[in-house]
XYZ file of C-alpha atoms in Angstrom:
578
model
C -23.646 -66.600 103.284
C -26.256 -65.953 105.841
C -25.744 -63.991 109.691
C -29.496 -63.199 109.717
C -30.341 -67.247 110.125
C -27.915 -66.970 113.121
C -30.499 -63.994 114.132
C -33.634 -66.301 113.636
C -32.811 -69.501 114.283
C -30.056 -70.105 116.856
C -30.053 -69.930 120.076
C -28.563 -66.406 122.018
C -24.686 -67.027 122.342
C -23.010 -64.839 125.002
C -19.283 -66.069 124.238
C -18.477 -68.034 121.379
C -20.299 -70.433 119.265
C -20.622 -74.015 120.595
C -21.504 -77.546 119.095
C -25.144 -77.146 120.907
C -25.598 -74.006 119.009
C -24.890 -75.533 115.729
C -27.493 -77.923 116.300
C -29.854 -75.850 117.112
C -28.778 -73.530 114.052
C -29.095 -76.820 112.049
C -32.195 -78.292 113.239
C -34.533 -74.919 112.661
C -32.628 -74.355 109.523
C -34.265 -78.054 107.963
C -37.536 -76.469 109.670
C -37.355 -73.230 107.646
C -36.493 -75.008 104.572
C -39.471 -77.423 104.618
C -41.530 -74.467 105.122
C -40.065 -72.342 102.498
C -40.531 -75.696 100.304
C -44.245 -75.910 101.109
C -44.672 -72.308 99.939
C -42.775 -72.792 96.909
C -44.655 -76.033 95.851
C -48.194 -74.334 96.279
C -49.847 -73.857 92.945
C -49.588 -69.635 91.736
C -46.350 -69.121 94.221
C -43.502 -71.144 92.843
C -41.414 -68.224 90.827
C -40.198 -69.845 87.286
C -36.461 -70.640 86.459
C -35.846 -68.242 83.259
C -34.254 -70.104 79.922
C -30.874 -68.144 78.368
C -32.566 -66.049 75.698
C -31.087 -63.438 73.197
C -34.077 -60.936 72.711
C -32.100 -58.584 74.419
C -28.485 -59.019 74.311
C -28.608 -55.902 72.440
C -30.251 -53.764 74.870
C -29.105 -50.988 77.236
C -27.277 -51.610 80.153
C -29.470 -50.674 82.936
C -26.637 -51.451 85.963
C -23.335 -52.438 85.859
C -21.715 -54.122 89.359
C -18.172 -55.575 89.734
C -16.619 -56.557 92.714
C -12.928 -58.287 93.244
C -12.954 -61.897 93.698
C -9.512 -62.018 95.688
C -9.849 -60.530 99.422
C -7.535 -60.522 102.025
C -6.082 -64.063 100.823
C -3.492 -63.650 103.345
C -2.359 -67.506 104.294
C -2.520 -70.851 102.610
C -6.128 -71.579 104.193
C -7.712 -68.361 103.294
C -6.619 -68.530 99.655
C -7.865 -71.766 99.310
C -11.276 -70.595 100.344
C -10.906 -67.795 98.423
C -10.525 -70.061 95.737
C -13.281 -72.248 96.708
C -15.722 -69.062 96.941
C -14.960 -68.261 93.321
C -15.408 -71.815 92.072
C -18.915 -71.054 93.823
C -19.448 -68.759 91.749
C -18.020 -70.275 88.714
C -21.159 -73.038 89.132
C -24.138 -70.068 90.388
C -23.348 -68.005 87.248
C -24.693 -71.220 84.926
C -28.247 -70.421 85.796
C -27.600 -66.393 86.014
C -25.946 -65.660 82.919
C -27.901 -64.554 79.839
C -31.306 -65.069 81.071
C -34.055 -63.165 80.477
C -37.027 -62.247 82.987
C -40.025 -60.904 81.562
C -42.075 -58.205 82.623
C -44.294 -59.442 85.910
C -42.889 -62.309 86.602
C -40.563 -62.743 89.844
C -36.785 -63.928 89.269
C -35.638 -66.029 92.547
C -31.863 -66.343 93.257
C -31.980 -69.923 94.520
C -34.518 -70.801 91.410
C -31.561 -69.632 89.121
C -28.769 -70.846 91.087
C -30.382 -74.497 92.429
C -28.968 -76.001 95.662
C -24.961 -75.423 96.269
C -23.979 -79.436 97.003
C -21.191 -80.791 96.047
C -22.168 -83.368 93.266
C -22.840 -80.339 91.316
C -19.049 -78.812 91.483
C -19.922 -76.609 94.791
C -16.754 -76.816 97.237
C -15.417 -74.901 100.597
C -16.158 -71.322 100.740
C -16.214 -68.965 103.435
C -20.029 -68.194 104.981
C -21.024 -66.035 107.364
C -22.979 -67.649 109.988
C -23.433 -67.095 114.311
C -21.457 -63.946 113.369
C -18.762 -65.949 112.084
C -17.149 -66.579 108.349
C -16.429 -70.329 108.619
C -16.136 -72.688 106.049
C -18.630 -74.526 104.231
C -19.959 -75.860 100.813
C -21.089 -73.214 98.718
C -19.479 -70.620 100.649
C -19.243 -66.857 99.091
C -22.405 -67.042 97.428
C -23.016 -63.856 98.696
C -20.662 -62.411 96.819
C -23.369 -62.493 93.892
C -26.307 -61.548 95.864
C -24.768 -58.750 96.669
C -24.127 -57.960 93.460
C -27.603 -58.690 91.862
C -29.350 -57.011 94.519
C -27.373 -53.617 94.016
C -27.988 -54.135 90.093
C -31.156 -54.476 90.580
C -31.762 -51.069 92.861
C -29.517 -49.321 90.070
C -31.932 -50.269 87.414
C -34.548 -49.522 89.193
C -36.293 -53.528 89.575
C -38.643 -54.410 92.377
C -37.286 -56.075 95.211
C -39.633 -58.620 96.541
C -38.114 -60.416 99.063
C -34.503 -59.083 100.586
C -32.670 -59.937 103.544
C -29.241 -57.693 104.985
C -26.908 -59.530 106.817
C -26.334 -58.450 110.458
C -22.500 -58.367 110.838
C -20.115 -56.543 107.938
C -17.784 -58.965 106.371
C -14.752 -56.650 105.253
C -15.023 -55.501 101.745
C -18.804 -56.424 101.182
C -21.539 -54.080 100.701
C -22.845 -54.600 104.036
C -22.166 -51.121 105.066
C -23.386 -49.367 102.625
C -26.431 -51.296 102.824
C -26.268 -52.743 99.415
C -26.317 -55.920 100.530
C -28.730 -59.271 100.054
C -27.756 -62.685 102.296
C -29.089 -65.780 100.988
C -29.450 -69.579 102.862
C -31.071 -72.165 100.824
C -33.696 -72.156 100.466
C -35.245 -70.079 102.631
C -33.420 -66.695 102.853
C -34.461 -65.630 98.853
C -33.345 -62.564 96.915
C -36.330 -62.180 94.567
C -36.955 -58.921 92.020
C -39.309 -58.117 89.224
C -39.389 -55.688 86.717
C -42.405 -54.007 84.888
C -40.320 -54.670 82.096
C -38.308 -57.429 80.532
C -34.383 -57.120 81.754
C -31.554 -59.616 81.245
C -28.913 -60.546 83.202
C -25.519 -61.056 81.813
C -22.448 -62.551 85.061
C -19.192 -63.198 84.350
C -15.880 -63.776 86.126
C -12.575 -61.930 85.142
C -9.806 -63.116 86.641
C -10.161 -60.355 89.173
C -13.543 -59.664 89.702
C -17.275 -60.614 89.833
C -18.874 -58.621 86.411
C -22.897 -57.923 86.735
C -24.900 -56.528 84.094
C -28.870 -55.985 84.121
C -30.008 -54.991 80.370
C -33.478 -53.704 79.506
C -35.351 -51.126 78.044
C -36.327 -48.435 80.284
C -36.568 -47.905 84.123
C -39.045 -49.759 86.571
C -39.125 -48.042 89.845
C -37.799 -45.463 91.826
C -34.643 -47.170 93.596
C -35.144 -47.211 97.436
C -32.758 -45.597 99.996
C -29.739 -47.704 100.952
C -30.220 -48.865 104.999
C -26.735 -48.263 105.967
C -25.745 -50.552 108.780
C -23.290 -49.796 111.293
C -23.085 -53.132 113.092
C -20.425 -55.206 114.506
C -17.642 -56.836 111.727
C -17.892 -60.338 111.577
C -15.330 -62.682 112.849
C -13.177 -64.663 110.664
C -12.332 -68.637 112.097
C -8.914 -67.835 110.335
C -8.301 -64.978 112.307
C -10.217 -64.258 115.706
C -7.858 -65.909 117.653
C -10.760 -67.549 119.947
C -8.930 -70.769 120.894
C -12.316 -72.222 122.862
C -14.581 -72.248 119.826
C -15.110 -75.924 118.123
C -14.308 -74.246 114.891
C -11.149 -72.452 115.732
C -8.586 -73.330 112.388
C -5.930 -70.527 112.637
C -4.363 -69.767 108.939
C -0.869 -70.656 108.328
C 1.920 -69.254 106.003
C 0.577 -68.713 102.326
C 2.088 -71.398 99.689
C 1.795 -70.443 96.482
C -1.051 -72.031 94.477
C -0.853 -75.016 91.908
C -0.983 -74.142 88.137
C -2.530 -76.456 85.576
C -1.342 -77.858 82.631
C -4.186 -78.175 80.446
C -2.297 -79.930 76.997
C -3.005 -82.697 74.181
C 0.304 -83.721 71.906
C 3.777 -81.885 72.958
C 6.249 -80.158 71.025
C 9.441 -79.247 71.401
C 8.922 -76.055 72.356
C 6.402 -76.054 74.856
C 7.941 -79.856 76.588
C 10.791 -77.297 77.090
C 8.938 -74.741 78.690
C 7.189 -76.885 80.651
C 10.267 -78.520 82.170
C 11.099 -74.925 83.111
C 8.464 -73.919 84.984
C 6.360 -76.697 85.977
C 6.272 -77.803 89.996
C 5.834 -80.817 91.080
C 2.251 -79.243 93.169
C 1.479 -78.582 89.298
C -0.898 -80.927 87.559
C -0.724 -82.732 83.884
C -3.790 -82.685 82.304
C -3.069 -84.398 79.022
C -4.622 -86.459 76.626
C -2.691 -89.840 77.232
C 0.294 -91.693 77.639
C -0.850 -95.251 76.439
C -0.438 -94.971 72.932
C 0.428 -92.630 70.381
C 3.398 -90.356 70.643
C 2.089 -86.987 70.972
C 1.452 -86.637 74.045
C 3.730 -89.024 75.772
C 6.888 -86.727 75.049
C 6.018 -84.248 77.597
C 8.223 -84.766 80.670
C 7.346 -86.312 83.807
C 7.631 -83.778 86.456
C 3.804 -82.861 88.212
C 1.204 -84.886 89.577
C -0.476 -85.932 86.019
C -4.540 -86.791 84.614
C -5.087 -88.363 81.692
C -8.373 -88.718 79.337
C -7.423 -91.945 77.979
C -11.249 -92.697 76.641
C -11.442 -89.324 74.879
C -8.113 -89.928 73.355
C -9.327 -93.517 72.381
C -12.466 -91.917 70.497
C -10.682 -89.545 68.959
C -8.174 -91.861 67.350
C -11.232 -93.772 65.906
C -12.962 -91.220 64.653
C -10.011 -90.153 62.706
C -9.393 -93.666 61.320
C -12.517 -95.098 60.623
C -13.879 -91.753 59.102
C -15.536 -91.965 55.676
C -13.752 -90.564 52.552
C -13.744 -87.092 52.141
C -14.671 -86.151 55.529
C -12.751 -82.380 56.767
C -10.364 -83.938 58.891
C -10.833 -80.294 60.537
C -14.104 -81.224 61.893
C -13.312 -83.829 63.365
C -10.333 -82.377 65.056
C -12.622 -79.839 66.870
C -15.215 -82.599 67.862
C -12.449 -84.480 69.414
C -11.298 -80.975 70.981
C -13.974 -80.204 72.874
C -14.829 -83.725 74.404
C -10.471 -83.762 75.669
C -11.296 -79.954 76.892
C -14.343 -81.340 78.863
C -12.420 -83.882 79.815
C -9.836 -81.856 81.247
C -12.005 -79.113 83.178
C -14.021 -81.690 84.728
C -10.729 -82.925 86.723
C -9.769 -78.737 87.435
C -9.432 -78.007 91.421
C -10.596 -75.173 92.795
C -6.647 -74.458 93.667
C -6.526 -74.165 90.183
C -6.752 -70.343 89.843
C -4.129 -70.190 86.853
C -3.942 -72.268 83.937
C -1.677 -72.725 81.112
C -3.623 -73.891 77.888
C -3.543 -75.057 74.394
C -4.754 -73.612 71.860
C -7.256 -75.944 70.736
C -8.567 -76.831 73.801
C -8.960 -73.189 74.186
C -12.465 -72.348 72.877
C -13.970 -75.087 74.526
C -13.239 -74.376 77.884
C -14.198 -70.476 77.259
C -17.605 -71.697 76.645
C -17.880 -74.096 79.471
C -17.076 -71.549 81.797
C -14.397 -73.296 82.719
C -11.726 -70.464 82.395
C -14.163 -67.875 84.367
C -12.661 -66.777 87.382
C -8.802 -68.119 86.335
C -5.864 -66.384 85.174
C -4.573 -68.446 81.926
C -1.749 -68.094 79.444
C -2.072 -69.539 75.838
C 0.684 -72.268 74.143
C -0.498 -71.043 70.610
C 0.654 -72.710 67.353
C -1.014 -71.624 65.082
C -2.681 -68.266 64.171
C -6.566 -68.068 65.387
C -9.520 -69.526 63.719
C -10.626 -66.078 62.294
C -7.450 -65.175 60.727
C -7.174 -68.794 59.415
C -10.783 -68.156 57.963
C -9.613 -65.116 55.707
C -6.304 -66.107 54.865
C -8.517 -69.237 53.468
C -11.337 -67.565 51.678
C -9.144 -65.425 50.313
C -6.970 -68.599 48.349
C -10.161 -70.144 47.809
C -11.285 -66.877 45.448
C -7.930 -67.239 43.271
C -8.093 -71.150 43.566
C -12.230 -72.065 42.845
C -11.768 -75.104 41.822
C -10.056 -76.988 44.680
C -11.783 -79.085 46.634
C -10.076 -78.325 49.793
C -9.489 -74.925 50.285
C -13.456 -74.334 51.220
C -14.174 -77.872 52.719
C -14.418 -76.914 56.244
C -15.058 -73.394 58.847
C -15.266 -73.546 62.466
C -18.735 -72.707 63.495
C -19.102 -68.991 64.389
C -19.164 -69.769 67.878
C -15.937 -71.066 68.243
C -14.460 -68.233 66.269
C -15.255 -65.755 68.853
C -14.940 -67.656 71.795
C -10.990 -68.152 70.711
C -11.181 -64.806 69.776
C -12.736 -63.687 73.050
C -10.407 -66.023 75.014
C -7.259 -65.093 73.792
C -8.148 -61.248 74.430
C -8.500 -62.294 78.660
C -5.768 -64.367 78.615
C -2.529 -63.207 80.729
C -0.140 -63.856 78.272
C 0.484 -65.734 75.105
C 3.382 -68.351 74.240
C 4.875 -69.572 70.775
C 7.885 -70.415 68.624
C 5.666 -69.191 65.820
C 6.991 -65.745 64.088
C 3.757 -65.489 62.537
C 1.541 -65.802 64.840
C 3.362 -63.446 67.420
C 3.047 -60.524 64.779
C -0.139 -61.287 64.622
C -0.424 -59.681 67.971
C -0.153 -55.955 68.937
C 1.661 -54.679 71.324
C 4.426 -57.709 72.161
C 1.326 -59.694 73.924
C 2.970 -62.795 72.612
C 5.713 -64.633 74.397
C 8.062 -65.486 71.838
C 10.276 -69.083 72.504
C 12.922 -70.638 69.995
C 12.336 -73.200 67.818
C 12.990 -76.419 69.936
C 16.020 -78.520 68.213
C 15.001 -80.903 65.702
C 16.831 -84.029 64.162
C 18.541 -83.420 60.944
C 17.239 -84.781 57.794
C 19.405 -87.705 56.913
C 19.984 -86.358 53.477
C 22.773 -84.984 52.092
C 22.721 -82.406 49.164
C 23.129 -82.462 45.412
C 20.950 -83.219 42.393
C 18.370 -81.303 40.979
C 15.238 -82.976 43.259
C 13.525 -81.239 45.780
C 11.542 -82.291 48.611
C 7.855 -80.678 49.425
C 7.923 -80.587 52.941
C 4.431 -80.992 53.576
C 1.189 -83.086 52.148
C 0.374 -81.799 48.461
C -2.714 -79.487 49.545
C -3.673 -75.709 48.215
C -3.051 -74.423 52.120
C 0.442 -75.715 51.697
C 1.351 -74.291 48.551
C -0.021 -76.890 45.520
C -1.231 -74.621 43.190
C 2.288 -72.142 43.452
C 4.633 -75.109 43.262
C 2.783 -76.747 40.083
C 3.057 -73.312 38.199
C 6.958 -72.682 38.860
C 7.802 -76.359 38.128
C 6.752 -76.025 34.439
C 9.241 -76.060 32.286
C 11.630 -76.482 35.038
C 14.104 -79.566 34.950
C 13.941 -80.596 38.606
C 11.751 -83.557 40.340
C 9.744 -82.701 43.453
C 9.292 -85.331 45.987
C 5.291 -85.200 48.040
C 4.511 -86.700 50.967
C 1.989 -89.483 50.684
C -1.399 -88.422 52.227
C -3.970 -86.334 51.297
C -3.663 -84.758 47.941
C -6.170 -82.215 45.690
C -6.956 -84.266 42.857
C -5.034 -87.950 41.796
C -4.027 -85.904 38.422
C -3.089 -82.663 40.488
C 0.727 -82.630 38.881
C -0.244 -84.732 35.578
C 2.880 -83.791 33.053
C 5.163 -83.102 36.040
C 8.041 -84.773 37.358
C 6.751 -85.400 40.953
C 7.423 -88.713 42.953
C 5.182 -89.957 46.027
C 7.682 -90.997 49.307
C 7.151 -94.183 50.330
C 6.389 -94.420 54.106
C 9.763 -93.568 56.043
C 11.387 -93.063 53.005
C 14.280 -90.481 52.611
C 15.872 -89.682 49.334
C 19.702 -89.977 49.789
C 20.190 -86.689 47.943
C 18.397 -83.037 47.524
C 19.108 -79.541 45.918
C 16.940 -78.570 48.829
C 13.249 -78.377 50.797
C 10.705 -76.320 49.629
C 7.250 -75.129 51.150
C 5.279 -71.970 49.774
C 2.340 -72.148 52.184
C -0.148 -69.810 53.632
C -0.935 -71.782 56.739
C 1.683 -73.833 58.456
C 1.684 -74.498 61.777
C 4.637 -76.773 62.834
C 7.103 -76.844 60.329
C 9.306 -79.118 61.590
C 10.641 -80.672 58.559
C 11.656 -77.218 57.408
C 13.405 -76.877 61.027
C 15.172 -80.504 60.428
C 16.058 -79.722 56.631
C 18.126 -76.265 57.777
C 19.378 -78.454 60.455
C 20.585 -80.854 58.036
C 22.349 -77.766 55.966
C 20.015 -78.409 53.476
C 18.350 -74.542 51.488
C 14.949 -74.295 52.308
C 12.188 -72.239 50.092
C 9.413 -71.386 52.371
C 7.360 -68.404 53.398
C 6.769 -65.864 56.383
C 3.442 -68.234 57.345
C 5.908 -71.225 58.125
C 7.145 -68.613 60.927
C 10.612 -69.463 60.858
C 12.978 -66.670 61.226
C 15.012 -64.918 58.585
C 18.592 -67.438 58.821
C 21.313 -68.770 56.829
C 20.027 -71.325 53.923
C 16.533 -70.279 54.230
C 15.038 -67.768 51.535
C 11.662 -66.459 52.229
C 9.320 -65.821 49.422
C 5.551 -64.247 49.560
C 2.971 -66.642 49.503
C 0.794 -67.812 46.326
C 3.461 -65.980 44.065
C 5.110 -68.555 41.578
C 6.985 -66.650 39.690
C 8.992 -65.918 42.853
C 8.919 -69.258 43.779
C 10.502 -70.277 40.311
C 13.508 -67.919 40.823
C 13.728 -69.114 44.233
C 14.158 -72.458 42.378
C 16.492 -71.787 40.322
C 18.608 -70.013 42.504
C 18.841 -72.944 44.958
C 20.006 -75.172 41.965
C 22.710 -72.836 41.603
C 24.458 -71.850 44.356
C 26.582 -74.706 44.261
């Protein structure tokens, strides 16, 4: 983070460092910060901390910066930092990204950013200080200094107060004199414009992303100060076996990867017995009660949010009459996804998430920085909005096809998410065509117990609860005048006189008839059809559609959504095959 302190306030080192210089270094450090404080708390020089603002998200970019996170990374010890460094960033870029300066008024870098400690997430990085990169919290910092201060210069901002480091850390801008140290609090990068600019920071998984936005230029950009002093040495590396802080690297182990899950499924329990290490880490919702999440196998290190699961499961029981269970779903979402990221490591550099969770921790920031890979079953928010709206324009009057949308923000941070992520996972046929390009992963349906039900008769089971999204309105048409009995689910229903005239039977709970002509659900969303799954199992034919995202097989016939006439032949044709 900061040589030039090493310049100004420690004493002349011939050799190597020593504990007497770190003192010193130390001791005129607190000095320079109390006076720096002083300054900063005299009435007419404090500079302001700019609020997030959207006045000019639409304006044009100005200056665009990226730099790689990962550098060198060569042994265990320097990846970690390396990892540390980005988590760094990962907490700066709260205060830096999508605020907006106005014309005049000075923006300060340690303002923004607020003091790197570790109660507010800041861990190891590597620092440059006494000519050295050594560890310490809120290390790499510089790393987006670096890149504001070149922005700026590129579009053309004042810089007030700058300082260049005085060694060249490999890969930095040093050289090229594009560089900006910064201590707290002391060693400032400040910048104005004459007019308003925004600044919009973000992490890839690769690199550091800058952008300053704004409507015209403010001055003429100065000429870099190319520096052609000594490289800095590295505590990993330097080999000097005398100084106190001499911590050679060792052979690079591959990093952790985190589990970040709620309930299990066949499927994905599988996948994670595959892969998962026991250095991995667990991060599910609980295993105390329920039965979710508790099938997911014991193999890594494991952290639960047993309070956010307890809400959850209240607010779904004790939730008035009517409510969009939807809602409350997401609600619970994002307090297990905050849950989750608060226990992350900085080791953590890839993740492996679920899709709910998934939107959430885009937003926190939490995935900024990290590689990530998607367990996805179901198709995303915005395609689950039109294939919705479009049933609810043939289908006005039920009450449940237009009870509930995600808020727009959570449609395009899935949407935003699942375009960075590395790679996503399902069983789901329809929700891997949904994606260009063989992006998806595409697993087999995990085995499922057969439906103890033999087959005969002329009844037939709706495999799901008796809802428009499931199919209601298609299986009420093709049942009329039809000599069969259909069998619903108890649960949540459109109306109490939805299949009035109609030979339909609610289950009792855990019920099983003891003989069906065969399973049937027409639906346009399904996400986990496992009674479909158990039903072919069983040998049983099953009537569903492409949305269930089963594949084409023996015993299952595939009709188009909302169509009953096709549905009705389907029917029939089940009834007579044997």
């Amino acid at each position: 983070m900061n040589d030039r302190l090493a310049t100004a306030a420690a004493l002349p080192i011939a050799g190597v460092p020593t504990r007497v210089s770190a003192l010193v270094f130390a001791a005129r450090a607190s000095a320079l910060r109390a006076h720096r404080l002083l300054r900063d708390i005299t009435p007419g020089l404090a500079p302001l901390r700019h609020a997030r603002a959207v006045a000019l998200a639409d304006a044009p970019v100005l200056a665009t910066v990226r730099t790689p996170l990962w550098t060198g990374a060569d042994g265990e010890k320097d990846r970690l930092l390396n990892a540390g460094k980005i988590q760094n960033l990962r907490c700066a870029l709260r205060g830096l990204d999508g605020i907006e300066v106005e014309a005049g008024l000075i923006l300060s870098f340690w303002r923004q950013v607020g003091r790197p400690v570790r109660r507010r997430g800041y861990v190891a990085g590597r620092e440059l200080r006494e000519g050295c990169m050594i560890a310490t919290i809120g290390g790499g910092l510089c790393q987006l200094s670096n890149a504001l201060y070149d922005a700026g210069l590129q579009a053309g901002l004042e810089i007030v107060e700058r300082h260049p480091h005085t060694r060249i850390v490999p890969g930095s801008r040093a050289a090229a004199g594009r560089d900006a140290t910064v201590f707290w609090n002391y060693l400032d990068l400040r910048m104005r414009g004459r007019r308003s600019f925004r600044i919009e920071a973000r992490l890839t998984a690769d690199d550091l992303e800058l952008t300053i936005r704004g409507y015209g230029a403010g001055i003429e950009p100065p000429a870099p100060d190319f520096f052609a002093g000594r490289e800095a040495h590295d505590c990993l590396s330097c080999g000097q076996t005398r100084c106190h802080r001499h911590d050679p690297d060792v052979e690079a182990a591959s990093l952790p990867t985190a589990w970040l899950v709620d309930s299990a499924t066949p499927e994905f329990s599988a996948l994670y017995q595959e892969r998962a290490r026991s250095a991995d880490t667990l991060h599910l919702s609980t295993r105390r009660f329920g039965a979710g999440a508790r099938a997911w196998p014991a193999i890594a290190m494991e952290k639960t949010a047993d309070l956010a699961a307890l809400r959850r499961a209240f607010a779904l029981r004790l939730a008035p009459v009517g409510t969009p269970r939807a809602g409350l779903m997401l609600a619970a979402d994002a307090r297990l996804a905050a849950a989750h990221a608060r226990r992350l490591s900085s080791a953590h550099t890839h993740l492996v998430v679920a899709q709910s969770l998934l939107p959430h921790l885009w937003l926190s920031g939490a995935l900024q920085g990290r590689s990530f890979e998607v367990l996805m079953d179901r198709l995303p928010v915005e395609a689950l909005h039109h294939i919705l709206d479009e049933a609810h324009s043939r289908h006005r009057e039920s009450p449940t096809l237009g009870d509930f949308r995600a808020p727009e923000a959570i449609v395009t941070a899935e949407r935003e998410a699942l375009g960075a992520a590395t790679r996503l996972i399902t069983a789901h046929r329809a929700v891997a065509a949904y994606f260009p390009n063989g992006r998806a992963k595409l697993l087999d349906w995990g085995s499922a117990p057969p439906l103890p039900t033999k087959r005969g008769g002329r009844t037939f089971l709706f495999a799901g609860p008796a809802l428009a999204r499931k199919g209601a309105y298609a299986m009420r048409d093709a049942m009329r005048g039809l000599d069969i009995e259909l069998l619903v689910e108890r649960g949540a229903e459109e109306s109490p006189d939805f299949w009035a005239g109609l030979n339909v039977r609610r289950l009792g709970r855990g019920e099983y008839p003891g003989e069906i002509a065969g399973v049937v659900l027409p639906a346009l969303i399904e996400h986990r059809p496992q009674a479909l799954l158990r039903a072919l199992h069983a040998g049983l034919p099953v009537i569903a559609t492409p949305a269930c995202g089963i594949p084409p097989q023996p015993g299952l016939t595939l009709i188009a959504p909302d169509e009953s006439r096709d549905l009705r032949e389907a029917l029939l044709a089940t009834m007579t095959m044997y």
